[in-house]
């Protein structure tokens, strides 16, 4: 009896180790890619395209698992999970890296970039590319910039001039630049994770927010925000990041293929983001119960004048060189 129990136990042990052996012989690299938005957004589509191209070209060498809508990790814990290698790819919005580098705060400065094309030029130039490497001391390597779009202000009341925002509470991402931006309007900023925005707006915990059209539409934020002002006052873009200990341990040949795929996906995401946001803008404008408010030049200048003093406040921490480089990319000033 004892002999047969021992034989069964030894057999199970052998089977278990054979399975582990087989799994490691197979050597499939698993890349978990977590993000906080819907599949239909520019980032969501980029993640899905990365999975598709990787699995088509690398077969069972690499498996990509996508976790959208904060289903695996959210704003509160995703960067920590990356550093612990519990997730291998993320694409947080640039505002969410403030803890790791102050330089990326340049992207949060209001009215710094005229449009997404200007943002694109900055990201492609030397200074923008340098920022991809600005968090390596914190075990974060930037692989690419992905666009979402320009941000719009939404609220429970019509925002036509800056003083309309005074006294309202706005949800913000964890960024001291965005905090200062809303303070400059006499409004109260409140940091909340993206996953909580809809409920916070619906319950009245906050009365306003700033988002690109795609995030507003995919989360149906317009159903709880009767007024959206087309301010285009800032940008919401992403950095695709990994943990360098994981990324540089991928066998060279495979990593080169993955980086090639990332370049292709980046091109597609960035080519389609503007159109995707415009399509969502049209859907929102057509929806009952939400008014899209367009600003004339004079009104938009009033918002710019109210928010722009924030630049000076942050020049010391962001760096004059970074800010200067960013200011050269607008159409009327670019080469
Ligand atoms: C995202 O687009 O990833 C979310 C941005 C936000 O937190 O507002």
Short mmCIF file of N, CA and C in Angstrom, two decimals, residues 46-59 62 64 89 144 146 240 247 253-269:
data_model
loop_
_atom_site.label_atom_id
_atom_site.label_comp_id
_atom_site.label_asym_id
_atom_site.label_seq_id
_atom_site.Cartn_x
_atom_site.Cartn_y
_atom_site.Cartn_z
N UNK A 46 -4.92 50.34 -30.58
CA UNK A 46 -3.47 50.10 -30.72
C UNK A 46 -3.06 48.82 -30.00
N UNK A 47 -3.61 48.62 -28.81
CA UNK A 47 -3.27 47.41 -28.05
C UNK A 47 -3.72 46.16 -28.82
N UNK A 48 -4.92 46.23 -29.38
CA UNK A 48 -5.44 45.06 -30.13
C UNK A 48 -4.62 44.79 -31.39
N UNK A 49 -4.21 45.87 -32.06
CA UNK A 49 -3.39 45.68 -33.27
C UNK A 49 -2.03 45.08 -32.90
N UNK A 50 -1.47 45.53 -31.77
CA UNK A 50 -0.19 44.97 -31.33
C UNK A 50 -0.33 43.47 -31.09
N UNK A 51 -1.41 43.08 -30.46
CA UNK A 51 -1.64 41.64 -30.19
C UNK A 51 -1.77 40.88 -31.52
N UNK A 52 -2.55 41.43 -32.43
CA UNK A 52 -2.81 40.74 -33.71
C UNK A 52 -1.51 40.54 -34.49
N UNK A 53 -0.76 41.63 -34.66
CA UNK A 53 0.46 41.54 -35.47
C UNK A 53 1.51 40.65 -34.80
N UNK A 54 1.58 40.74 -33.46
CA UNK A 54 2.58 39.93 -32.75
C UNK A 54 2.25 38.45 -32.91
N UNK A 55 0.98 38.11 -32.74
CA UNK A 55 0.63 36.69 -32.80
C UNK A 55 0.71 36.17 -34.24
N UNK A 56 0.41 37.03 -35.22
CA UNK A 56 0.56 36.61 -36.62
C UNK A 56 2.01 36.34 -36.97
N UNK A 57 2.90 37.22 -36.48
CA UNK A 57 4.29 37.14 -36.94
C UNK A 57 5.19 36.31 -36.04
N UNK A 58 4.82 36.20 -34.77
CA UNK A 58 5.71 35.47 -33.86
C UNK A 58 5.12 34.16 -33.38
N UNK A 59 3.96 33.82 -33.88
CA UNK A 59 3.37 32.52 -33.57
C UNK A 59 3.33 32.26 -32.09
N UNK A 62 5.44 34.36 -28.75
CA UNK A 62 4.97 35.44 -27.86
C UNK A 62 3.45 35.42 -27.80
N UNK A 64 0.20 37.63 -26.35
CA UNK A 64 -0.15 38.95 -25.80
C UNK A 64 -1.54 38.87 -25.18
N UNK A 89 3.42 45.55 -20.36
CA UNK A 89 3.22 46.75 -21.19
C UNK A 89 2.07 47.57 -20.63
N UNK A 144 7.36 54.14 -27.16
CA UNK A 144 6.71 54.96 -28.22
C UNK A 144 5.75 55.94 -27.57
N UNK A 146 1.98 57.37 -28.14
CA UNK A 146 0.71 57.14 -28.87
C UNK A 146 -0.21 58.33 -28.62
N UNK A 240 3.90 54.40 -24.40
CA UNK A 240 3.91 52.94 -24.28
C UNK A 240 5.18 52.58 -23.52
N UNK A 247 12.07 43.83 -20.70
CA UNK A 247 12.14 44.11 -22.13
C UNK A 247 13.49 43.70 -22.72
N UNK A 253 16.53 38.76 -31.29
CA UNK A 253 15.79 38.64 -32.55
C UNK A 253 14.29 38.92 -32.35
N UNK A 254 13.76 38.36 -31.27
CA UNK A 254 12.32 38.54 -30.99
C UNK A 254 12.05 39.99 -30.61
N UNK A 255 12.95 40.55 -29.81
CA UNK A 255 12.74 41.95 -29.38
C UNK A 255 12.76 42.89 -30.59
N UNK A 256 13.66 42.62 -31.52
CA UNK A 256 13.72 43.47 -32.72
C UNK A 256 12.39 43.39 -33.49
N UNK A 257 11.84 42.17 -33.56
CA UNK A 257 10.55 42.02 -34.27
C UNK A 257 9.44 42.77 -33.53
N UNK A 258 9.46 42.64 -32.19
CA UNK A 258 8.43 43.33 -31.40
C UNK A 258 8.56 44.85 -31.57
N UNK A 259 9.80 45.33 -31.60
CA UNK A 259 9.98 46.78 -31.74
C UNK A 259 9.54 47.25 -33.14
N UNK A 260 9.75 46.40 -34.12
CA UNK A 260 9.26 46.72 -35.48
C UNK A 260 7.74 46.80 -35.49
N UNK A 261 7.11 45.85 -34.81
CA UNK A 261 5.64 45.85 -34.74
C UNK A 261 5.16 47.11 -34.01
N UNK A 262 5.85 47.46 -32.94
CA UNK A 262 5.45 48.68 -32.19
C UNK A 262 5.54 49.91 -33.11
N UNK A 263 6.57 49.96 -33.94
CA UNK A 263 6.67 51.11 -34.87
C UNK A 263 5.47 51.15 -35.81
N UNK A 264 5.08 49.99 -36.31
CA UNK A 264 3.93 49.95 -37.23
C UNK A 264 2.64 50.35 -36.52
N UNK A 265 2.47 49.81 -35.31
CA UNK A 265 1.24 50.11 -34.55
C UNK A 265 1.21 51.60 -34.21
N UNK A 266 2.35 52.12 -33.82
CA UNK A 266 2.42 53.55 -33.47
C UNK A 266 2.00 54.41 -34.66
N UNK A 267 2.50 54.05 -35.83
CA UNK A 267 2.14 54.79 -37.04
C UNK A 267 0.62 54.77 -37.25
N UNK A 268 0.03 53.59 -37.08
CA UNK A 268 -1.43 53.44 -37.29
C UNK A 268 -2.23 54.21 -36.23
N UNK A 269 -1.85 54.03 -34.95
CA UNK A 269 -2.58 54.73 -33.88
C UNK A 269 -2.53 56.23 -34.14
#
